[in-house]
PDB file of C-alpha atoms and ligand atoms in Angstrom:
ATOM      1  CA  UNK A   1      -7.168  -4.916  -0.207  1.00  0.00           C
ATOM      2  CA  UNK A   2      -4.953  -7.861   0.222  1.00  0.00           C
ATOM      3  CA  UNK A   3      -6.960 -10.441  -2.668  1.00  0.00           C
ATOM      4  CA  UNK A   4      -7.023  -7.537  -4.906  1.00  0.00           C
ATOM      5  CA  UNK A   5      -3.169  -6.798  -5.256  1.00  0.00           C
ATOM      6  CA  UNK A   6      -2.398 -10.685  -5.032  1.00  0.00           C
ATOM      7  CA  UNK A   7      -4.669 -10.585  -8.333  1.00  0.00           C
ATOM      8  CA  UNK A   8      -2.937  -8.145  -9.775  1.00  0.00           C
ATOM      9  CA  UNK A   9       0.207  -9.830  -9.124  1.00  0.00           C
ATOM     10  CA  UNK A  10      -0.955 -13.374 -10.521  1.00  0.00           C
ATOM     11  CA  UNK A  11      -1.246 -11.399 -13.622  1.00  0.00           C
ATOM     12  CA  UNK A  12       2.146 -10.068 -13.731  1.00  0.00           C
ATOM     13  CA  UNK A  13       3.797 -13.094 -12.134  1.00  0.00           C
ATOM     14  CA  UNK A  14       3.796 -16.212 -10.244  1.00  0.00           C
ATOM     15  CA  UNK A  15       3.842 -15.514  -6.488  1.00  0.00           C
ATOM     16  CA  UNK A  16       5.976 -16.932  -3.231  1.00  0.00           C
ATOM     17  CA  UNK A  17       4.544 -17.042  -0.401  1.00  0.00           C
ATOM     18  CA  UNK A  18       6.412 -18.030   2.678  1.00  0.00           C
ATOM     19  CA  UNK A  19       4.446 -20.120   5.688  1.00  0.00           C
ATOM     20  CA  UNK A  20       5.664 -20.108   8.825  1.00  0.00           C
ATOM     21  CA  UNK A  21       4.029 -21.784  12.096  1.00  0.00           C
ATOM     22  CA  UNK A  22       4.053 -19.946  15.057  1.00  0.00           C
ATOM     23  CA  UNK A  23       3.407 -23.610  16.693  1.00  0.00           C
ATOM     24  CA  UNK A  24       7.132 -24.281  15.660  1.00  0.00           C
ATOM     25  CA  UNK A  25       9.274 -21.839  17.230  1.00  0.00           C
ATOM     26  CA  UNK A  26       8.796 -18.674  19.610  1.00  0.00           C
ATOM     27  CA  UNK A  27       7.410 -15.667  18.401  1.00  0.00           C
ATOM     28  CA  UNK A  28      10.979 -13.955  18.017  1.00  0.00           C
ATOM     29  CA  UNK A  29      12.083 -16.616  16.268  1.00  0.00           C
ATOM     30  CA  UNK A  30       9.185 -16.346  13.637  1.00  0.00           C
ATOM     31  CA  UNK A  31      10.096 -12.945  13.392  1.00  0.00           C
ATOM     32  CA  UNK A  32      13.253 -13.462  12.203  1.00  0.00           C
ATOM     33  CA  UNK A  33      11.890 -15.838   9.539  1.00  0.00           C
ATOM     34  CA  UNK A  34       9.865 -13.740   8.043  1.00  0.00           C
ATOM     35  CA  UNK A  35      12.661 -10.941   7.972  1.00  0.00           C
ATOM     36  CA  UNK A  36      14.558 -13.111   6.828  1.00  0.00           C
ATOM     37  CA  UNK A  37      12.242 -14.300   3.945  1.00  0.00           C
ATOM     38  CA  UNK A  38      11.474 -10.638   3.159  1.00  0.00           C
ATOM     39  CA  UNK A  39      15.091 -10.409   1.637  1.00  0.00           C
ATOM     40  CA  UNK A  40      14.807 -12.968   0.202  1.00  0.00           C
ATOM     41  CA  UNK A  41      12.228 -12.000  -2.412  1.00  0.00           C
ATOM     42  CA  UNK A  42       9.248 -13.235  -0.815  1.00  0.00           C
ATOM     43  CA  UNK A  43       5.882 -11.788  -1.468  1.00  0.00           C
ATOM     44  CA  UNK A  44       3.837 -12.497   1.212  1.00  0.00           C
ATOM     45  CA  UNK A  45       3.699 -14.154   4.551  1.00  0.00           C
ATOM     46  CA  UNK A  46       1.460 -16.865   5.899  1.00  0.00           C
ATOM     47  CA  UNK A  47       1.859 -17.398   9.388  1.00  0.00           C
ATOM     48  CA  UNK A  48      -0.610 -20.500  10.541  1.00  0.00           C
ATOM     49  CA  UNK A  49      -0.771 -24.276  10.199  1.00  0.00           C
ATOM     50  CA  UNK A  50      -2.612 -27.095  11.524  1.00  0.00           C
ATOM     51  CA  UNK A  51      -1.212 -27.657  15.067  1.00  0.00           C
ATOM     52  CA  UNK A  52      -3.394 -25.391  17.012  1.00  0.00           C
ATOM     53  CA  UNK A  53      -2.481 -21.973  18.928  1.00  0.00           C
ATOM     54  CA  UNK A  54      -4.143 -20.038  20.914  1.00  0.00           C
ATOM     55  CA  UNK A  55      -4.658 -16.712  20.038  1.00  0.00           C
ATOM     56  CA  UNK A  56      -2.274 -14.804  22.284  1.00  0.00           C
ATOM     57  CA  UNK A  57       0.905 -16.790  20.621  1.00  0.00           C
ATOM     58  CA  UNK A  58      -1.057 -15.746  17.564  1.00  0.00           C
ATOM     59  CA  UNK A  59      -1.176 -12.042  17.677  1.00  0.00           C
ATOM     60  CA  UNK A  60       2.433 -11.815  19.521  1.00  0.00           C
ATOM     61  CA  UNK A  61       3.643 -13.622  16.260  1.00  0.00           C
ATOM     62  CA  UNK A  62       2.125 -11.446  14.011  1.00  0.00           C
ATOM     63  CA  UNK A  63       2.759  -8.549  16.431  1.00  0.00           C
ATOM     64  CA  UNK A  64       6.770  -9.371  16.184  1.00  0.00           C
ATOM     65  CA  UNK A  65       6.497  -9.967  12.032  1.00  0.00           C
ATOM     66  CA  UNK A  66       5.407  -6.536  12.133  1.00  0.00           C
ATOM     67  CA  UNK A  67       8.594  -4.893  13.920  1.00  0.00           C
ATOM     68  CA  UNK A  68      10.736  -6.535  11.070  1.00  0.00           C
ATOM     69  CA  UNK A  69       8.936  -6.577   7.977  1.00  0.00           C
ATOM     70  CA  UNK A  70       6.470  -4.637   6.074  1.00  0.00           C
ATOM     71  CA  UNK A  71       5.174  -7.806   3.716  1.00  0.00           C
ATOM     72  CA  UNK A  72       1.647  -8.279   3.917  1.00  0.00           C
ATOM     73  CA  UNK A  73       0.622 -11.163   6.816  1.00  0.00           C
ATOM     74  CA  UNK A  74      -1.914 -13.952   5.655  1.00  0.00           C
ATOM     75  CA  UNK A  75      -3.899 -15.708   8.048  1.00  0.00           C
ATOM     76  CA  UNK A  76      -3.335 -19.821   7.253  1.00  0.00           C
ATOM     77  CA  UNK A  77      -5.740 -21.514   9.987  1.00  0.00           C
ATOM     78  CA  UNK A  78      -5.695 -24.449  11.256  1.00  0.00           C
ATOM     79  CA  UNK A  79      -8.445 -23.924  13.904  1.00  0.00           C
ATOM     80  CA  UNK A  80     -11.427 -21.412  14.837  1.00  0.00           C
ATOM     81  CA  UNK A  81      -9.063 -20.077  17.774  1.00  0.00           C
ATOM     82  CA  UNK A  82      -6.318 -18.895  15.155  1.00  0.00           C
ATOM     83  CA  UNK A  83      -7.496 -16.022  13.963  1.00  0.00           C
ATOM     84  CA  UNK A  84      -6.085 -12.160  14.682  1.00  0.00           C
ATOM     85  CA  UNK A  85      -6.963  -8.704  13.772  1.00  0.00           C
ATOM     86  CA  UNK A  86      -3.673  -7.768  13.709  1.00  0.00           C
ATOM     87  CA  UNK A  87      -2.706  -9.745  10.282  1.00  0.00           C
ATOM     88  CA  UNK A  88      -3.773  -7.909   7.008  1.00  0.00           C
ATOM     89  CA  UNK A  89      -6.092 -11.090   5.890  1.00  0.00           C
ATOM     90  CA  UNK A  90      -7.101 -14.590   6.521  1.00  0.00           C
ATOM     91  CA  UNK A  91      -7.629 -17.399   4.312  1.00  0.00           C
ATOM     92  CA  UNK A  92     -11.143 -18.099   5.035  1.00  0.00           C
ATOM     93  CA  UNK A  93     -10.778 -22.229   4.071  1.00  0.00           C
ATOM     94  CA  UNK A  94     -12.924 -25.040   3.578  1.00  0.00           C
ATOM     95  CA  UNK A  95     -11.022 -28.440   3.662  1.00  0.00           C
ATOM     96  CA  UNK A  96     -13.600 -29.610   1.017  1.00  0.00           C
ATOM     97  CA  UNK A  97     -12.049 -33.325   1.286  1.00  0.00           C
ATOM     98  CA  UNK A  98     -12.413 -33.907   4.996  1.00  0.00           C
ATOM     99  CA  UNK A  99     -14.607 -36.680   5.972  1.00  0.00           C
ATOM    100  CA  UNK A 100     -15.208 -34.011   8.744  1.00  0.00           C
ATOM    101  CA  UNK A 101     -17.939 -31.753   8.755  1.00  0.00           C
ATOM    102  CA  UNK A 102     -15.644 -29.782  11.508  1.00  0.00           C
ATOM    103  CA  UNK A 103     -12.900 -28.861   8.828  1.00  0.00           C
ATOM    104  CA  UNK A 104     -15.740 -28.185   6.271  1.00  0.00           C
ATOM    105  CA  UNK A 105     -17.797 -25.962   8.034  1.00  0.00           C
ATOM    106  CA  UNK A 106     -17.359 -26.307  12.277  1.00  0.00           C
ATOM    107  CA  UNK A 107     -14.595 -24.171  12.796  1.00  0.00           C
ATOM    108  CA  UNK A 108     -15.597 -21.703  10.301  1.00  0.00           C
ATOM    109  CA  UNK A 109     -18.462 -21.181  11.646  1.00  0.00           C
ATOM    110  CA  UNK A 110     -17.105 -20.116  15.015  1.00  0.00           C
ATOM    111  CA  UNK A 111     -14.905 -17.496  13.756  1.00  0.00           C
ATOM    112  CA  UNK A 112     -17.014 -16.146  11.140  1.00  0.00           C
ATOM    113  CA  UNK A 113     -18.596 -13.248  14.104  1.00  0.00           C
ATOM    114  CA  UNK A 114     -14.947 -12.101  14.778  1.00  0.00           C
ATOM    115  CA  UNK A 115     -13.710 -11.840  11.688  1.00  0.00           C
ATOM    116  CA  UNK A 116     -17.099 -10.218  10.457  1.00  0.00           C
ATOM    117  CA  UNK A 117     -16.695  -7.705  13.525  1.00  0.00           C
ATOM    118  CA  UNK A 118     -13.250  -6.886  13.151  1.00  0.00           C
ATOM    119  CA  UNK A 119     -13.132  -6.221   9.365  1.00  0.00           C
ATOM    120  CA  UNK A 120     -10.035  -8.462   8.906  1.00  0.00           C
ATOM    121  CA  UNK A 121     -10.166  -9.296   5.287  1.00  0.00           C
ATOM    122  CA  UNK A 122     -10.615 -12.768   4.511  1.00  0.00           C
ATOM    123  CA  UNK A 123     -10.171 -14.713   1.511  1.00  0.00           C
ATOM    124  CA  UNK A 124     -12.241 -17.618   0.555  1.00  0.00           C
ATOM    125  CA  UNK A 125     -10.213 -20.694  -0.365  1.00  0.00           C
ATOM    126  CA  UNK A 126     -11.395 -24.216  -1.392  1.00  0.00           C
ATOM    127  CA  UNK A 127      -8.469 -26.515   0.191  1.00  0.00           C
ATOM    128  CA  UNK A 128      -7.800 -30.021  -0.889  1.00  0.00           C
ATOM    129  CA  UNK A 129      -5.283 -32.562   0.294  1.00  0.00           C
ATOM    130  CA  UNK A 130      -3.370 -34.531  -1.766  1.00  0.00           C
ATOM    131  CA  UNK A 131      -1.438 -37.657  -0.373  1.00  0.00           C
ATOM    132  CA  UNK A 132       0.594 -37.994   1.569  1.00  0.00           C
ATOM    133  CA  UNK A 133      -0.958 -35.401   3.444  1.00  0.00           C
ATOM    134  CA  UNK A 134       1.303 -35.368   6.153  1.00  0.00           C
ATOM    135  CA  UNK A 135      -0.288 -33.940   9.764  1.00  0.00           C
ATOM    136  CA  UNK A 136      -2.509 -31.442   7.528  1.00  0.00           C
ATOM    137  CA  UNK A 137      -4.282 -34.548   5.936  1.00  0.00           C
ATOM    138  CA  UNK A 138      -4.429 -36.649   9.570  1.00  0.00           C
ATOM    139  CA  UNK A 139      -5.697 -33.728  11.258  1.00  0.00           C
ATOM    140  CA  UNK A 140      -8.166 -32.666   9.098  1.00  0.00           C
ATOM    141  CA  UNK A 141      -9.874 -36.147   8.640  1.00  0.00           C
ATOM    142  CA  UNK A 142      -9.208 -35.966   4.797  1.00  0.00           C
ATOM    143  CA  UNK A 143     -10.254 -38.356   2.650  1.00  0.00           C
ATOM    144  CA  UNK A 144      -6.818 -37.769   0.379  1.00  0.00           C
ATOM    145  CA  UNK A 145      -6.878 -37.532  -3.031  1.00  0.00           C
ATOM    146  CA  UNK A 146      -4.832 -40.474  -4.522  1.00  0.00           C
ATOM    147  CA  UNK A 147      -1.628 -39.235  -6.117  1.00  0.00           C
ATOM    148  CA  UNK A 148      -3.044 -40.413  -9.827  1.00  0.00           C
ATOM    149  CA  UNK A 149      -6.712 -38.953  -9.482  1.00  0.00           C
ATOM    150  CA  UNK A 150      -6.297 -36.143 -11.357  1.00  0.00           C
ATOM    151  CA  UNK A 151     -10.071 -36.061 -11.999  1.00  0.00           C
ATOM    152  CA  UNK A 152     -10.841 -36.259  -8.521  1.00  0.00           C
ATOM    153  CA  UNK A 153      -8.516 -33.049  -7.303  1.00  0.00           C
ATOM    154  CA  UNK A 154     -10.156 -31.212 -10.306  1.00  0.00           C
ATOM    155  CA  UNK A 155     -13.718 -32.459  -9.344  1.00  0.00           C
ATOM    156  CA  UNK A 156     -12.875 -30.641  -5.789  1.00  0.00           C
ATOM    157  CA  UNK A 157     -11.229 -27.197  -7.043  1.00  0.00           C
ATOM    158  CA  UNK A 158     -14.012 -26.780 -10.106  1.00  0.00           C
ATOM    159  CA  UNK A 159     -16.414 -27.407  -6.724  1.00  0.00           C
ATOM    160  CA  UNK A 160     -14.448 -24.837  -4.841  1.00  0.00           C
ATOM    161  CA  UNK A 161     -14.940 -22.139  -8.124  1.00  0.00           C
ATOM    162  CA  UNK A 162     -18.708 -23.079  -8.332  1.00  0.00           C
ATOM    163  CA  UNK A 163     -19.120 -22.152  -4.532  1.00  0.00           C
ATOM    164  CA  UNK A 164     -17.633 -19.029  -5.448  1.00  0.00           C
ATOM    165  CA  UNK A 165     -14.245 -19.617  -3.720  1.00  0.00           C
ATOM    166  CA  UNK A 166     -11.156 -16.993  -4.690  1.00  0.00           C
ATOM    167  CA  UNK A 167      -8.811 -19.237  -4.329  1.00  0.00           C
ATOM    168  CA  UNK A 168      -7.713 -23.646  -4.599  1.00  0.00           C
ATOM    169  CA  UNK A 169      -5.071 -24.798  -2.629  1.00  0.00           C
ATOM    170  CA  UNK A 170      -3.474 -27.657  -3.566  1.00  0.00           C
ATOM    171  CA  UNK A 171      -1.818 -29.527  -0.443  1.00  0.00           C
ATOM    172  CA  UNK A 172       0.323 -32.328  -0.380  1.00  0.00           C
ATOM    173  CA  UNK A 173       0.959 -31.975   3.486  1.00  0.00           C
ATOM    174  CA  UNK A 174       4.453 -29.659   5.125  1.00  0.00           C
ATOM    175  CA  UNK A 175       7.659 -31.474   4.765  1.00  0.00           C
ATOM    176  CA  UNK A 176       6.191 -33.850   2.285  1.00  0.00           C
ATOM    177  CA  UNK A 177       8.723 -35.962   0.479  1.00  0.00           C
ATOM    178  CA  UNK A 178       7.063 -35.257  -2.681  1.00  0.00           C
ATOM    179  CA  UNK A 179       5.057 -32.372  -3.946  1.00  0.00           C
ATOM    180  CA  UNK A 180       1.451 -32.670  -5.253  1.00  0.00           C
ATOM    181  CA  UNK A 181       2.159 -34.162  -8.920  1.00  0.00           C
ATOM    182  CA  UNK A 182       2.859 -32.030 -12.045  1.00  0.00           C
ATOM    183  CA  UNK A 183       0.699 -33.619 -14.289  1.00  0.00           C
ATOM    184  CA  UNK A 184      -2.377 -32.941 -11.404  1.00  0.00           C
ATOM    185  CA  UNK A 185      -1.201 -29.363 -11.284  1.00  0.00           C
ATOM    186  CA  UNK A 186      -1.054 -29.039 -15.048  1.00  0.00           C
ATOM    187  CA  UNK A 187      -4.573 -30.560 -15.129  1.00  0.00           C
ATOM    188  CA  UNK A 188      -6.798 -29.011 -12.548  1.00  0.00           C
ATOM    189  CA  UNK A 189      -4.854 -25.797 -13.853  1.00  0.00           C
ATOM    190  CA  UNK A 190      -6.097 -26.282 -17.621  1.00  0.00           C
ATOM    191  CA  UNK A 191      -9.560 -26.223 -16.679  1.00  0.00           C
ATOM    192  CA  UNK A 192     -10.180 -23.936 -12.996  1.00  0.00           C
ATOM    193  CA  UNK A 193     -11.179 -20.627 -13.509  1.00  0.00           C
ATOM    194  CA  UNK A 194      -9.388 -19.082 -10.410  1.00  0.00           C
ATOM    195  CA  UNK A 195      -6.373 -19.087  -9.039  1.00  0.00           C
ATOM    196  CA  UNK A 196      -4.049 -22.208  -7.973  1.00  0.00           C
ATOM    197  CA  UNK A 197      -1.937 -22.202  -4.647  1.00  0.00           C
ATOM    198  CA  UNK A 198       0.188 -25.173  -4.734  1.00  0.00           C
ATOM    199  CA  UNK A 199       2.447 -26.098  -1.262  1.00  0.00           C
ATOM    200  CA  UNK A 200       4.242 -29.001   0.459  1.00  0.00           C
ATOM    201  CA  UNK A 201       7.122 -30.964  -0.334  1.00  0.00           C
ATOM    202  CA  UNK A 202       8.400 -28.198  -2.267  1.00  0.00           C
ATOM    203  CA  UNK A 203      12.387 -27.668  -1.524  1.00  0.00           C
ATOM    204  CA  UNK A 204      14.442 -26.911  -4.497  1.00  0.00           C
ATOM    205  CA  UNK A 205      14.644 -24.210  -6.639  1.00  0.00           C
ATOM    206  CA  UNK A 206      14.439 -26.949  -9.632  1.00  0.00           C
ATOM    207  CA  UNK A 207      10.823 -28.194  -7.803  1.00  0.00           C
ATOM    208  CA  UNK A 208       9.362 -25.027  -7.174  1.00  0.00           C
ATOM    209  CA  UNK A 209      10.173 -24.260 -10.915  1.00  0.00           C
ATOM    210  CA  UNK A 210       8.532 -27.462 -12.230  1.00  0.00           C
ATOM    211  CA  UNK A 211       5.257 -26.559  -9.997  1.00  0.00           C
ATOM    212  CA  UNK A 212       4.839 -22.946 -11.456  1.00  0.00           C
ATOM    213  CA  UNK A 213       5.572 -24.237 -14.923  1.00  0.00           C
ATOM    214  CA  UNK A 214       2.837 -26.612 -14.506  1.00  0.00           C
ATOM    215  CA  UNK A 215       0.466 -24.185 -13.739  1.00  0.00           C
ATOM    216  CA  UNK A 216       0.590 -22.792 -10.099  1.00  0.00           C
ATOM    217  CA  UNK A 217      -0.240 -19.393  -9.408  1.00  0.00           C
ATOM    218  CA  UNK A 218       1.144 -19.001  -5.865  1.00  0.00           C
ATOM    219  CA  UNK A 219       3.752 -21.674  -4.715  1.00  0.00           C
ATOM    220  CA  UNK A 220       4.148 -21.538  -1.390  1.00  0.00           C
ATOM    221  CA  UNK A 221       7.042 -23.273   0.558  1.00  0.00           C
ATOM    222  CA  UNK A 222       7.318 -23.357   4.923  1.00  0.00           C
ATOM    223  CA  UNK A 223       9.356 -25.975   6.173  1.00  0.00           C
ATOM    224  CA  UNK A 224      12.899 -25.116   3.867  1.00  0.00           C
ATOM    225  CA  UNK A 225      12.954 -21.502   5.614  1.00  0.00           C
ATOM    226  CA  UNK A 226      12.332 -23.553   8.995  1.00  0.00           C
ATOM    227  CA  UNK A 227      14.673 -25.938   9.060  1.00  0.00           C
ATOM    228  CA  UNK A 228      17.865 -23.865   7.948  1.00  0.00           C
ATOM    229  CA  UNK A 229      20.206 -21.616   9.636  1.00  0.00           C
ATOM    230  CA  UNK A 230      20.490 -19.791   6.401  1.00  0.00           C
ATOM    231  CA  UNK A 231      16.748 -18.821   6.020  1.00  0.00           C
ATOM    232  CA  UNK A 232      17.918 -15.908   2.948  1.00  0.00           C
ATOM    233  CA  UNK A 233      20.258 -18.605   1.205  1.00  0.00           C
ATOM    234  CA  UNK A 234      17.637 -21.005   1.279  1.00  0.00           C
ATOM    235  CA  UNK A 235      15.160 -19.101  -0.175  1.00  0.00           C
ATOM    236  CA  UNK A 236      16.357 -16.740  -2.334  1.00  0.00           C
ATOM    237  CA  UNK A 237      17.617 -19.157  -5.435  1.00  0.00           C
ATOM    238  CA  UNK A 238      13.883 -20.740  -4.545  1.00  0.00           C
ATOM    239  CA  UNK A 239      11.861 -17.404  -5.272  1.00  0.00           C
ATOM    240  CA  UNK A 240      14.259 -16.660  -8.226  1.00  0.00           C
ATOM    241  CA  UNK A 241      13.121 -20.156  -9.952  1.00  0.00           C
ATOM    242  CA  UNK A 242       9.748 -19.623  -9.556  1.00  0.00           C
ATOM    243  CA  UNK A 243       9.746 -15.590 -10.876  1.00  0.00           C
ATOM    244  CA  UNK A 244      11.530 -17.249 -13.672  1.00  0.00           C
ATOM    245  CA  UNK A 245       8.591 -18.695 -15.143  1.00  0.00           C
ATOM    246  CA  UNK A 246       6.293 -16.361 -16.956  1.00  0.00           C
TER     247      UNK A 246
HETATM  248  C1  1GP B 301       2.073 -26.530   4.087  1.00  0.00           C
HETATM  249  O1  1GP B 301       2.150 -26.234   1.809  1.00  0.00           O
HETATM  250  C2  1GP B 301       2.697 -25.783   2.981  1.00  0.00           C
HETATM  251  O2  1GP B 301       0.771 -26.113   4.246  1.00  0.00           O
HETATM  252  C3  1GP B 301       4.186 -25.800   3.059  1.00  0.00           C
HETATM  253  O3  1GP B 301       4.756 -27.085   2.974  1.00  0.00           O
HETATM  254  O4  1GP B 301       6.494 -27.063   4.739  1.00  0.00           O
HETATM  255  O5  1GP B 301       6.593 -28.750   2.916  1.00  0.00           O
HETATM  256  O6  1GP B 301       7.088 -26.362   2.448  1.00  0.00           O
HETATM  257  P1  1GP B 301       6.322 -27.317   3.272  1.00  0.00           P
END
């Protein structure tokens, strides 16, 4: 199971992940992403994001990851209509800061008969935007969590653990120019029970460093392996920062 090695992993060490939306480029192109990310060190692959695809773009994405790579593929949804059997999980996520019951609830609602009948694995996640927010937060209808509210963004993730979520995800929005702040990180860190994803804005190795240090579990980075011709030379000092930290 997918939730149980990342666990034992957490333990171990921090964790890349790489995210890569299938919305942005064809499905070959993805593909050589994520092979490209595989030498780099990566550990796992999320392939989603919150423009919308229909599920045919979907599985041929995944379907072309998995001529290239072995790493594990992790479902990151944006909608009820991106969801595959063909990855090895989904994040099954709540956006508990939307002012939209849709984001909360709606969509998961709809795909909770497919994933149930199709054994994908999925793994609960309590997701919370922090500003800017980028199209993540404007799509979702969150109500973002001010850059100094450290006591809101840990009122949200200790809700997410009290639902009985696996996982917080701490989102400051792809290609934002600044991560979700340290001191929230080191905060919402010091007193969650489960694990902490932290992603957006991230870009240097020196970044994802400081975000690991400060307590993230997973850091996960998308756009720098995106928007490079040298996906491996990008990453690789990146994922060698972050494994730094113990
Ligand atoms: C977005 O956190 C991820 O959901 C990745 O963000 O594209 O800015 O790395 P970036």
């Amino acid at each position: 199971m997918i939730f149980g090695d990342l666990i034992k992993q957490i333990k171990k060490n921090k964790v890349h992940m790489t995210l890569i939306d299938p919305a942005s480029q064809s499905p070959k192109k993805t593909a050589e992403i994520a092979r490209s990310a595989d030498e780099a060190g990566t550990d796992y692959l999320m392939v989603g994001g919150s423009t919308d695809i229909d599920r045919r773009t979907l599985d041929e994405s995944i379907s072309f990851i998995r001529e290239v790579t072995d790493k594990k593929i992790i479902i990151f949804p944006g909608s009820d209509s991106m969801v595959s059997e063909r990855a090895d999980a989904i994040y099954f996520m709540s956006l508990l800061n939307s002012t939209s019951l849709e984001f909360v609830i709606g969509h998961q609602s709809r795909a909770s008969q497919f994933i149930k009948a199709t054994g994908l694995e999925s793994i609960s996640m309590g997701y919370i935007i922090v500003e800017p927010g980028m199209t993540a937060g404007k799509t979702g209808h969150a109500d973002l969590i001010r850059r100094g509210d450290n006591k809101r963004a840990l009122s949200y993730a200790l809700a997410a653990e009290l639902f009985g979520m696996k996982l917080v995800y701490l989102e400051a929005g792809s290609g934002a120019p600044e991560h979700v702040p340290l001191e929230m990180i080191s905060f919402v860190k010091s007193k969650l029970g489960i694990p902490l994803i932290v992603g957006g804005g991230i870009r240097t190795p020196e970044s994802a460093k400081q975000v690991a240090l400060s307590g993230a579990d997973i850091v996960v980075t998308g756009t720098v392996a995106e928007k490079t011709e040298n996906v491996r030379g990008s990453l690789e000092p990146i994922i060698k920062s972050i494994k730094s930290v113990q």
